[in-house]
Amino acid sequence: MNESIQGERTASELQDRVTELIEQQTAISEVLRAIANSPHDLQPIFDAILDSATRLCRADMATLRLSEEGGLRRVAVRGDPLLVSRARSSIPLLAEKGSLPTRWATSRSPKHVSDLTALEGDHRDDFLITVLNAGFRTGLVLPLLKDNEIVGTISMGRKQVQPFTDKEIFLFTDFAAQATIALESTRRERQYREMQSELAHANRVATMGQLTASIAHEIKQPIATARNNARAALNFLDKSPPDMAEVREALVCIVNDTDRTSDVVDRIGSLIKKAPARKEAVDLNAAILEVTGLTRSEAIKTGVTVGTHLADELPRIQCDRVQLQQVMLNLIVNAIQSMSGVEDGNRDLHISTASIELESVCVAVRDTGHGLRPESLARLFEPFYTTKPDGMGMGLSICRSIIEAHGGRLWATRCEPRGALFQFTIPAD
């Protein structure tokens, strides 16, 4: 009989443990899913961590705070809507250094208070009073640690005096440790992407700097034409009687010239501005033509003939227009520079687009420069590798990163008898 009871108890305990492990793994899975779905936005990840924590420990509300120089700043709060509303309106956003939460965090171990109203002395500071007024009676605070450094805290509360059990605290501690690893991984990924964005912006500015003279020509040319048309209009007005038909035609030309100047300035502005990545439906051919327009004077100055063969009815693609144009700008400028030293033969640059079975689009940029050496081809897209005397070796590396971030591929091949062909694909929308 005793053996039977003992066996049932063991089976029950085993079942409880299995249930706890499943709940814990489910909580971690939800955090990982949030990371996968929102790799560049931390807020959904914060919310997933708190949603899982409140469910895991049957809490009424949970708060995530991250460390900064002044203390612990609240970045997310989840749980009972009424408690959440009270917490947001009354509990300070920043728990300043020296306040109760920061003092508890320095212990680097869970702080469990069964009855918050029973705290006295130094514990009963302004922060605690706001917590009590918001309706909390039981609290659990867990520091989040990385290499024993406090990166933040997760705190949970209940409306009633109802202590957290040892099992709940153990589950929460284990979950929080894994959540911290996931959080740190996400933070590093975000930091890496921010650094990539900084490099990409610097590369765009540097490339546009190389084209300064060409851009100045692109802007000065329509301004000079507009001035000539304005002078002509004045002359037609001085006639007796004034030739109004010619005046009207000159004014139309002036409007067109100023529009053209404005378009050039807008294109330059969009390419060099520092803005977060934004994917949208893009007309690939139109985006390419805008870049070729910016580089036209540079091509003429170098004696390069630019030809395009852009496929009709290309499928729309979802991409960041500025980033895509940065890739085109790099490839076109590189091609023009590669042909500047060609003494014999034509200097031809050919740009084409094609649809690949409506699943993706392919862009090709081909030049008749000196071509790519076999030893260079293998390292062409490596960071800091360059064949230019004054090059940084980041342009093509950034271009490949951009294309791969869009789900595509960028590669280069040698052409015979000379020249190089760069191609990239991007999936269709």
Short mmCIF file of C-alpha atoms in Angstrom, two decimals:
data_model
loop_
_atom_site.label_atom_id
_atom_site.label_comp_id
_atom_site.label_asym_id
_atom_site.label_seq_id
_atom_site.Cartn_x
_atom_site.Cartn_y
_atom_site.Cartn_z
CA MET A 1 0.00 0.00 0.00
CA ASN A 2 2.77 2.43 1.02
CA GLU A 3 4.73 1.53 -2.11
CA SER A 4 1.66 2.28 -4.24
CA ILE A 5 1.17 5.68 -2.58
CA GLN A 6 4.88 6.44 -2.92
CA GLY A 7 4.77 5.45 -6.60
CA GLU A 8 1.76 7.70 -7.24
CA ARG A 9 3.47 10.58 -5.44
CA THR A 10 6.66 10.10 -7.47
CA ALA A 11 4.66 9.97 -10.71
CA SER A 12 2.77 13.11 -9.70
CA GLU A 13 5.97 14.95 -8.85
CA LEU A 14 7.50 13.83 -12.12
CA GLN A 15 4.44 15.04 -13.99
CA ASP A 16 4.63 18.41 -12.20
CA ARG A 17 8.29 18.73 -13.12
CA VAL A 18 7.58 17.87 -16.76
CA THR A 19 4.79 20.47 -16.79
CA GLU A 20 7.14 23.08 -15.32
CA LEU A 21 9.81 22.33 -17.92
CA ILE A 22 7.25 22.54 -20.74
CA GLU A 23 6.02 25.90 -19.43
CA GLN A 24 9.57 27.16 -19.14
CA GLN A 25 10.53 25.99 -22.63
CA THR A 26 7.33 27.48 -24.03
CA ALA A 27 8.21 30.81 -22.42
CA ILE A 28 11.71 30.76 -23.92
CA SER A 29 10.31 29.71 -27.32
CA GLU A 30 7.99 32.72 -27.32
CA VAL A 31 10.90 35.05 -26.62
CA LEU A 32 12.96 33.46 -29.40
CA ARG A 33 9.99 33.72 -31.77
CA ALA A 34 9.68 37.42 -30.95
CA ILE A 35 13.40 37.86 -31.70
CA ALA A 36 13.03 36.08 -35.04
CA ASN A 37 9.99 38.15 -36.01
CA SER A 38 11.38 41.50 -34.85
CA PRO A 39 15.18 41.41 -35.23
CA HIS A 40 15.46 45.21 -35.45
CA ASP A 41 12.73 46.21 -32.98
CA LEU A 42 13.38 45.47 -29.32
CA GLN A 43 9.95 46.42 -27.98
CA PRO A 44 8.12 43.24 -29.10
CA ILE A 45 10.97 41.23 -27.54
CA PHE A 46 10.66 43.11 -24.24
CA ASP A 47 6.90 42.50 -24.26
CA ALA A 48 7.34 38.78 -25.01
CA ILE A 49 9.77 38.41 -22.09
CA LEU A 50 7.29 40.02 -19.68
CA ASP A 51 4.26 38.16 -21.03
CA SER A 52 6.09 34.88 -20.54
CA ALA A 53 7.33 35.86 -17.07
CA THR A 54 3.86 36.85 -15.77
CA ARG A 55 2.34 33.62 -17.07
CA LEU A 56 5.20 31.48 -15.77
CA CYS A 57 4.88 32.83 -12.21
CA ARG A 58 1.16 33.70 -12.14
CA ALA A 59 1.96 37.36 -11.51
CA ASP A 60 -0.46 40.24 -12.04
CA MET A 61 2.14 42.50 -13.67
CA ALA A 62 5.80 42.53 -14.71
CA THR A 63 8.21 45.37 -15.48
CA LEU A 64 11.49 45.34 -17.38
CA ARG A 65 14.08 48.00 -16.58
CA LEU A 66 17.46 48.42 -18.25
CA SER A 67 20.55 49.95 -16.65
CA GLU A 68 21.79 53.38 -17.65
CA GLU A 69 24.05 55.92 -16.00
CA GLY A 70 21.27 57.46 -13.90
CA GLY A 71 19.69 54.23 -12.67
CA LEU A 72 17.18 51.72 -14.06
CA ARG A 73 14.87 52.90 -16.84
CA ARG A 74 11.53 51.20 -17.50
CA VAL A 75 11.35 49.96 -21.09
CA ALA A 76 8.32 47.67 -20.88
CA VAL A 77 5.42 46.85 -18.58
CA ARG A 78 2.81 44.11 -19.11
CA GLY A 79 -0.04 42.48 -17.22
CA ASP A 80 -3.37 43.52 -15.69
CA PRO A 81 -4.53 46.58 -17.73
CA LEU A 82 -5.57 48.56 -14.64
CA LEU A 83 -2.26 47.90 -12.88
CA VAL A 84 -0.32 48.70 -16.04
CA SER A 85 -2.19 52.01 -16.36
CA ARG A 86 -1.49 52.92 -12.74
CA ALA A 87 2.16 51.92 -13.03
CA ARG A 88 2.70 54.04 -16.13
CA SER A 89 1.01 57.07 -14.63
CA SER A 90 2.46 57.00 -11.11
CA ILE A 91 5.60 54.84 -10.83
CA PRO A 92 8.69 56.78 -12.03
CA LEU A 93 10.03 55.89 -15.45
CA LEU A 94 13.57 56.06 -14.07
CA ALA A 95 14.39 54.35 -10.78
CA GLU A 96 17.24 56.63 -9.82
CA LYS A 97 20.46 55.44 -8.23
CA GLY A 98 19.92 54.93 -4.50
CA SER A 99 16.22 54.13 -4.87
CA LEU A 100 14.88 50.82 -3.59
CA PRO A 101 14.99 48.91 -6.96
CA THR A 102 18.62 49.88 -7.62
CA ARG A 103 19.65 48.87 -4.08
CA TRP A 104 17.92 45.53 -4.45
CA ALA A 105 19.57 44.99 -7.85
CA THR A 106 23.07 45.38 -6.36
CA SER A 107 22.55 42.15 -4.42
CA ARG A 108 22.67 40.34 -7.80
CA SER A 109 20.18 37.78 -6.47
CA PRO A 110 16.36 37.55 -6.45
CA LYS A 111 14.65 39.83 -3.93
CA HIS A 112 11.30 38.43 -2.76
CA VAL A 113 9.03 40.53 -0.53
CA SER A 114 5.91 38.70 0.62
CA ASP A 115 4.22 41.84 1.95
CA LEU A 116 5.43 45.18 0.62
CA THR A 117 3.37 47.06 3.22
CA ALA A 118 5.49 45.52 5.99
CA LEU A 119 8.71 47.13 4.76
CA GLU A 120 10.03 49.81 7.11
CA GLY A 121 13.01 52.09 7.61
CA ASP A 122 15.22 52.80 4.60
CA HIS A 123 13.13 50.46 2.46
CA ARG A 124 10.09 52.69 2.77
CA ASP A 125 11.24 55.35 0.32
CA ASP A 126 9.27 57.41 -2.19
CA PHE A 127 9.59 54.72 -4.83
CA LEU A 128 8.04 52.05 -2.58
CA ILE A 129 5.17 54.38 -1.65
CA THR A 130 4.27 54.89 -5.33
CA VAL A 131 4.36 51.12 -5.84
CA LEU A 132 2.01 50.59 -2.89
CA ASN A 133 -0.32 53.34 -4.09
CA ALA A 134 -0.44 51.65 -7.52
CA GLY A 135 -1.93 48.59 -5.82
CA PHE A 136 0.95 46.12 -5.35
CA ARG A 137 1.30 43.99 -2.23
CA THR A 138 3.78 41.21 -3.12
CA GLY A 139 6.93 41.77 -5.17
CA LEU A 140 9.76 39.81 -6.76
CA VAL A 141 12.77 41.54 -8.31
CA LEU A 142 15.41 39.69 -10.31
CA PRO A 143 18.62 41.39 -11.52
CA LEU A 144 19.64 40.57 -15.10
CA LEU A 145 23.37 39.91 -15.19
CA LYS A 146 26.00 39.77 -17.92
CA ASP A 147 29.48 38.84 -16.68
CA ASN A 148 28.20 39.71 -13.19
CA GLU A 149 27.37 43.24 -14.38
CA ILE A 150 23.78 44.42 -13.87
CA VAL A 151 22.18 45.07 -17.27
CA GLY A 152 18.66 45.47 -15.91
CA THR A 153 15.93 43.98 -13.75
CA ILE A 154 12.64 42.19 -14.17
CA SER A 155 10.19 42.82 -11.35
CA MET A 156 6.86 41.10 -10.83
CA GLY A 157 4.00 42.00 -8.54
CA ARG A 158 0.71 40.72 -7.21
CA LYS A 159 -2.32 42.67 -6.04
CA GLN A 160 -2.81 40.47 -2.99
CA VAL A 161 -0.38 39.40 -0.31
CA GLN A 162 0.42 36.11 -1.98
CA PRO A 163 4.10 35.10 -1.79
CA PHE A 164 5.79 33.53 -4.79
CA THR A 165 6.68 29.89 -4.21
CA ASP A 166 10.24 28.58 -4.27
CA LYS A 167 9.42 26.71 -7.48
CA GLU A 168 8.11 29.89 -9.14
CA ILE A 169 11.21 31.81 -8.07
CA PHE A 170 13.46 29.00 -9.36
CA LEU A 171 11.60 28.83 -12.70
CA PHE A 172 11.67 32.60 -13.02
CA THR A 173 15.40 32.78 -12.23
CA ASP A 174 16.23 30.14 -14.83
CA PHE A 175 13.95 31.75 -17.42
CA ALA A 176 15.39 35.22 -16.77
CA ALA A 177 18.95 33.93 -17.25
CA GLN A 178 18.03 32.53 -20.67
CA ALA A 179 16.04 35.67 -21.54
CA THR A 180 19.12 37.76 -20.69
CA ILE A 181 21.21 35.74 -23.15
CA ALA A 182 18.56 36.24 -25.85
CA LEU A 183 18.33 39.94 -25.02
CA GLU A 184 22.09 40.40 -25.21
CA SER A 185 22.24 38.54 -28.52
CA THR A 186 19.54 40.81 -29.93
CA ARG A 187 21.29 43.91 -28.61
CA ARG A 188 24.55 42.88 -30.29
CA GLU A 189 22.76 42.14 -33.56
CA ARG A 190 21.12 45.55 -33.43
CA GLN A 191 24.46 47.20 -32.62
CA TYR A 192 26.06 45.39 -35.56
CA ARG A 193 23.33 46.56 -37.92
CA GLU A 194 23.63 50.13 -36.64
CA MET A 195 27.37 50.00 -37.35
CA GLN A 196 26.63 48.63 -40.82
CA SER A 197 24.19 51.49 -41.38
CA GLU A 198 26.82 54.01 -40.28
CA LEU A 199 29.36 52.49 -42.68
CA ALA A 200 26.83 52.43 -45.50
CA HIS A 201 26.00 56.09 -44.93
CA ALA A 202 29.69 57.03 -44.86
CA ASN A 203 30.22 55.07 -48.08
CA ARG A 204 27.35 56.91 -49.79
CA VAL A 205 28.72 60.28 -48.74
CA ALA A 206 32.24 59.33 -49.86
CA THR A 207 30.97 58.14 -53.25
CA MET A 208 28.93 61.29 -53.76
CA GLY A 209 32.03 63.28 -52.80
CA GLN A 210 33.90 61.62 -55.67
CA LEU A 211 31.17 62.85 -58.00
CA THR A 212 31.16 66.43 -56.70
CA ALA A 213 32.33 67.95 -59.99
CA SER A 214 29.83 65.92 -62.01
CA ILE A 215 26.97 66.80 -59.67
CA ALA A 216 27.91 70.48 -59.84
CA HIS A 217 27.78 70.24 -63.63
CA GLU A 218 24.39 68.50 -63.49
CA ILE A 219 23.02 71.37 -61.40
CA LYS A 220 24.77 74.29 -63.14
CA GLN A 221 23.75 73.19 -66.63
CA PRO A 222 19.95 73.62 -66.21
CA ILE A 223 20.51 76.80 -64.17
CA ALA A 224 22.58 78.28 -67.01
CA THR A 225 19.96 77.21 -69.54
CA ALA A 226 17.21 78.75 -67.43
CA ARG A 227 19.16 82.01 -67.27
CA ASN A 228 19.56 82.07 -71.05
CA ASN A 229 15.84 81.44 -71.51
CA ALA A 230 15.03 84.21 -69.02
CA ARG A 231 17.29 86.61 -70.95
CA ALA A 232 15.58 85.55 -74.19
CA ALA A 233 12.15 86.15 -72.65
CA LEU A 234 13.20 89.68 -71.67
CA ASN A 235 14.38 90.33 -75.23
CA PHE A 236 11.08 89.09 -76.65
CA LEU A 237 9.23 91.39 -74.24
CA ASP A 238 11.32 94.38 -75.42
CA LYS A 239 10.13 93.90 -78.98
CA SER A 240 7.42 96.17 -80.29
CA PRO A 241 4.98 94.59 -80.13
CA PRO A 242 6.22 91.94 -77.61
CA ASP A 243 6.45 88.43 -79.04
CA MET A 244 4.27 86.73 -76.41
CA ALA A 245 4.40 83.30 -78.09
CA GLU A 246 8.20 83.24 -77.77
CA VAL A 247 7.99 84.58 -74.21
CA ARG A 248 5.60 81.77 -73.26
CA GLU A 249 7.91 79.16 -74.82
CA ALA A 250 10.92 80.56 -72.95
CA LEU A 251 9.02 80.52 -69.66
CA VAL A 252 8.02 76.88 -70.22
CA CYS A 253 11.69 76.03 -70.78
CA ILE A 254 12.62 77.86 -67.57
CA VAL A 255 10.06 75.84 -65.60
CA ASN A 256 11.39 72.60 -67.08
CA ASP A 257 15.00 73.55 -66.27
CA THR A 258 14.19 74.45 -62.67
CA ASP A 259 12.25 71.18 -62.27
CA ARG A 260 15.26 69.30 -63.56
CA THR A 261 17.54 71.09 -61.08
CA SER A 262 15.14 70.32 -58.26
CA ASP A 263 15.05 66.65 -59.26
CA VAL A 264 18.86 66.43 -59.16
CA VAL A 265 18.99 68.05 -55.71
CA ASP A 266 16.24 65.73 -54.42
CA ARG A 267 18.06 62.64 -55.70
CA ILE A 268 21.30 63.76 -54.06
CA GLY A 269 19.47 64.49 -50.81
CA SER A 270 17.78 61.10 -50.70
CA LEU A 271 21.05 59.29 -51.34
CA ILE A 272 23.17 61.03 -48.71
CA LYS A 273 20.57 61.47 -45.98
CA LYS A 274 20.95 59.36 -42.87
CA ALA A 275 17.67 57.55 -42.37
CA PRO A 276 16.59 54.13 -41.07
CA ALA A 277 16.06 51.35 -43.61
CA ARG A 278 12.54 51.33 -45.03
CA LYS A 279 11.24 48.71 -47.41
CA GLU A 280 8.64 49.72 -49.97
CA ALA A 281 7.44 48.73 -53.42
CA VAL A 282 10.06 50.09 -55.84
CA ASP A 283 10.10 50.53 -59.60
CA LEU A 284 13.58 49.13 -60.21
CA ASN A 285 14.04 50.64 -63.67
CA ALA A 286 13.10 54.12 -62.47
CA ALA A 287 15.46 53.83 -59.49
CA ILE A 288 18.33 52.81 -61.79
CA LEU A 289 17.66 55.66 -64.24
CA GLU A 290 17.84 58.18 -61.40
CA VAL A 291 21.35 56.96 -60.52
CA THR A 292 22.53 56.92 -64.12
CA GLY A 293 21.32 60.50 -64.38
CA LEU A 294 23.52 61.50 -61.45
CA THR A 295 26.58 59.80 -62.96
CA ARG A 296 26.02 60.94 -66.57
CA SER A 297 28.47 63.88 -66.45
CA GLU A 298 31.16 61.71 -64.85
CA ALA A 299 30.75 59.17 -67.66
CA ILE A 300 30.97 61.89 -70.33
CA LYS A 301 34.06 63.39 -68.68
CA THR A 302 35.76 59.97 -68.68
CA GLY A 303 34.72 59.21 -72.26
CA VAL A 304 32.39 56.37 -71.24
CA THR A 305 29.33 55.54 -73.31
CA VAL A 306 26.44 54.36 -71.15
CA GLY A 307 23.83 52.03 -72.62
CA THR A 308 20.78 50.55 -70.91
CA HIS A 309 18.51 47.65 -71.69
CA LEU A 310 15.78 47.70 -69.07
CA ALA A 311 13.16 44.97 -69.31
CA ASP A 312 9.51 45.98 -69.68
CA GLU A 313 6.98 45.08 -66.99
CA LEU A 314 9.44 44.05 -64.31
CA PRO A 315 7.74 42.74 -61.19
CA ARG A 316 7.73 45.21 -58.30
CA ILE A 317 10.22 44.49 -55.55
CA GLN A 318 10.09 45.27 -51.84
CA CYS A 319 13.32 47.02 -50.92
CA ASP A 320 14.91 50.09 -49.44
CA ARG A 321 15.14 52.43 -52.42
CA VAL A 322 18.11 54.41 -51.08
CA GLN A 323 20.12 51.28 -50.27
CA LEU A 324 19.41 49.80 -53.70
CA GLN A 325 20.50 53.02 -55.38
CA GLN A 326 23.65 52.98 -53.26
CA VAL A 327 24.51 49.56 -54.73
CA MET A 328 23.92 50.87 -58.26
CA LEU A 329 25.93 54.02 -57.55
CA ASN A 330 28.90 51.98 -56.31
CA LEU A 331 28.81 49.58 -59.26
CA ILE A 332 28.49 52.36 -61.85
CA VAL A 333 31.23 54.54 -60.32
CA ASN A 334 33.55 51.52 -60.04
CA ALA A 335 32.90 50.64 -63.69
CA ILE A 336 33.60 54.20 -64.86
CA GLN A 337 36.81 54.35 -62.83
CA SER A 338 37.95 50.97 -64.16
CA MET A 339 37.70 52.30 -67.73
CA SER A 340 39.44 55.62 -67.09
CA GLY A 341 42.82 54.02 -67.78
CA VAL A 342 41.78 52.25 -71.01
CA GLU A 343 43.81 53.73 -73.88
CA ASP A 344 42.71 51.56 -76.79
CA GLY A 345 39.23 50.33 -77.57
CA ASN A 346 35.81 51.57 -76.55
CA ARG A 347 34.82 52.54 -73.04
CA ASP A 348 31.35 51.06 -72.82
CA LEU A 349 29.14 50.68 -69.77
CA HIS A 350 26.04 48.56 -70.20
CA ILE A 351 23.28 48.29 -67.60
CA SER A 352 20.44 45.80 -67.96
CA THR A 353 17.53 44.39 -65.98
CA ALA A 354 15.64 41.14 -66.47
CA SER A 355 12.89 39.17 -64.82
CA ILE A 356 13.70 35.62 -63.73
CA GLU A 357 10.48 33.59 -64.00
CA LEU A 358 8.58 36.27 -62.05
CA GLU A 359 10.34 35.09 -58.90
CA SER A 360 13.16 37.62 -58.85
CA VAL A 361 14.77 40.40 -60.86
CA CYS A 362 18.37 40.49 -62.04
CA VAL A 363 20.47 43.61 -62.60
CA ALA A 364 23.71 43.48 -64.60
CA VAL A 365 26.44 46.14 -64.88
CA ARG A 366 29.10 45.38 -67.50
CA ASP A 367 32.15 47.44 -68.41
CA THR A 368 35.06 47.22 -70.86
CA GLY A 369 37.76 48.10 -68.36
CA HIS A 370 40.95 46.16 -67.69
CA GLY A 371 38.95 43.43 -65.97
CA LEU A 372 39.42 41.48 -62.78
CA ARG A 373 42.54 39.53 -61.92
CA PRO A 374 41.90 35.93 -60.77
CA GLU A 375 43.51 36.63 -57.39
CA SER A 376 41.27 39.68 -56.92
CA LEU A 377 38.07 37.91 -57.88
CA ALA A 378 38.12 35.61 -54.87
CA ARG A 379 38.52 38.50 -52.39
CA LEU A 380 36.57 41.21 -54.15
CA PHE A 381 33.78 41.44 -51.56
CA GLU A 382 35.96 41.10 -48.46
CA PRO A 383 35.90 44.11 -46.10
CA PHE A 384 38.94 46.40 -46.51
CA TYR A 385 40.17 44.61 -49.64
CA THR A 386 40.72 47.05 -52.50
CA THR A 387 42.57 47.28 -55.79
CA LYS A 388 42.44 51.11 -55.78
CA PRO A 389 45.44 53.07 -54.44
CA ASP A 390 43.14 55.37 -52.45
CA GLY A 391 40.28 52.93 -51.84
CA MET A 392 38.90 51.92 -48.42
CA GLY A 393 37.75 48.49 -49.54
CA MET A 394 34.25 48.88 -48.06
CA GLY A 395 32.08 49.71 -51.09
CA LEU A 396 31.57 46.23 -52.52
CA SER A 397 31.41 44.63 -49.06
CA ILE A 398 28.59 46.98 -48.10
CA CYS A 399 26.85 46.37 -51.43
CA ARG A 400 26.87 42.61 -50.88
CA SER A 401 25.54 43.07 -47.32
CA ILE A 402 22.68 45.22 -48.64
CA ILE A 403 21.72 42.75 -51.35
CA GLU A 404 21.89 39.75 -49.00
CA ALA A 405 19.79 41.62 -46.43
CA HIS A 406 17.14 41.88 -49.17
CA GLY A 407 17.30 38.12 -49.75
CA GLY A 408 19.33 38.40 -52.95
CA ARG A 409 22.84 37.64 -54.21
CA LEU A 410 25.66 39.79 -55.66
CA TRP A 411 28.55 38.34 -57.65
CA ALA A 412 31.18 39.26 -60.23
CA THR A 413 32.66 37.52 -63.27
CA ARG A 414 35.48 38.28 -65.71
CA CYS A 415 34.62 39.12 -69.30
CA GLU A 416 36.57 38.30 -72.44
CA PRO A 417 38.56 39.83 -74.00
CA ARG A 418 38.39 42.36 -71.17
CA GLY A 419 36.03 43.93 -68.70
CA ALA A 420 33.97 42.84 -65.72
CA LEU A 421 30.35 41.91 -65.14
CA PHE A 422 28.63 42.53 -61.81
CA GLN A 423 25.17 41.05 -61.27
CA PHE A 424 22.73 40.94 -58.40
CA THR A 425 19.30 39.45 -57.88
CA ILE A 426 16.45 40.51 -55.58
CA PRO A 427 13.33 38.43 -54.94
CA ALA A 428 10.10 39.79 -56.46
CA ASP A 429 7.36 40.99 -54.15
#
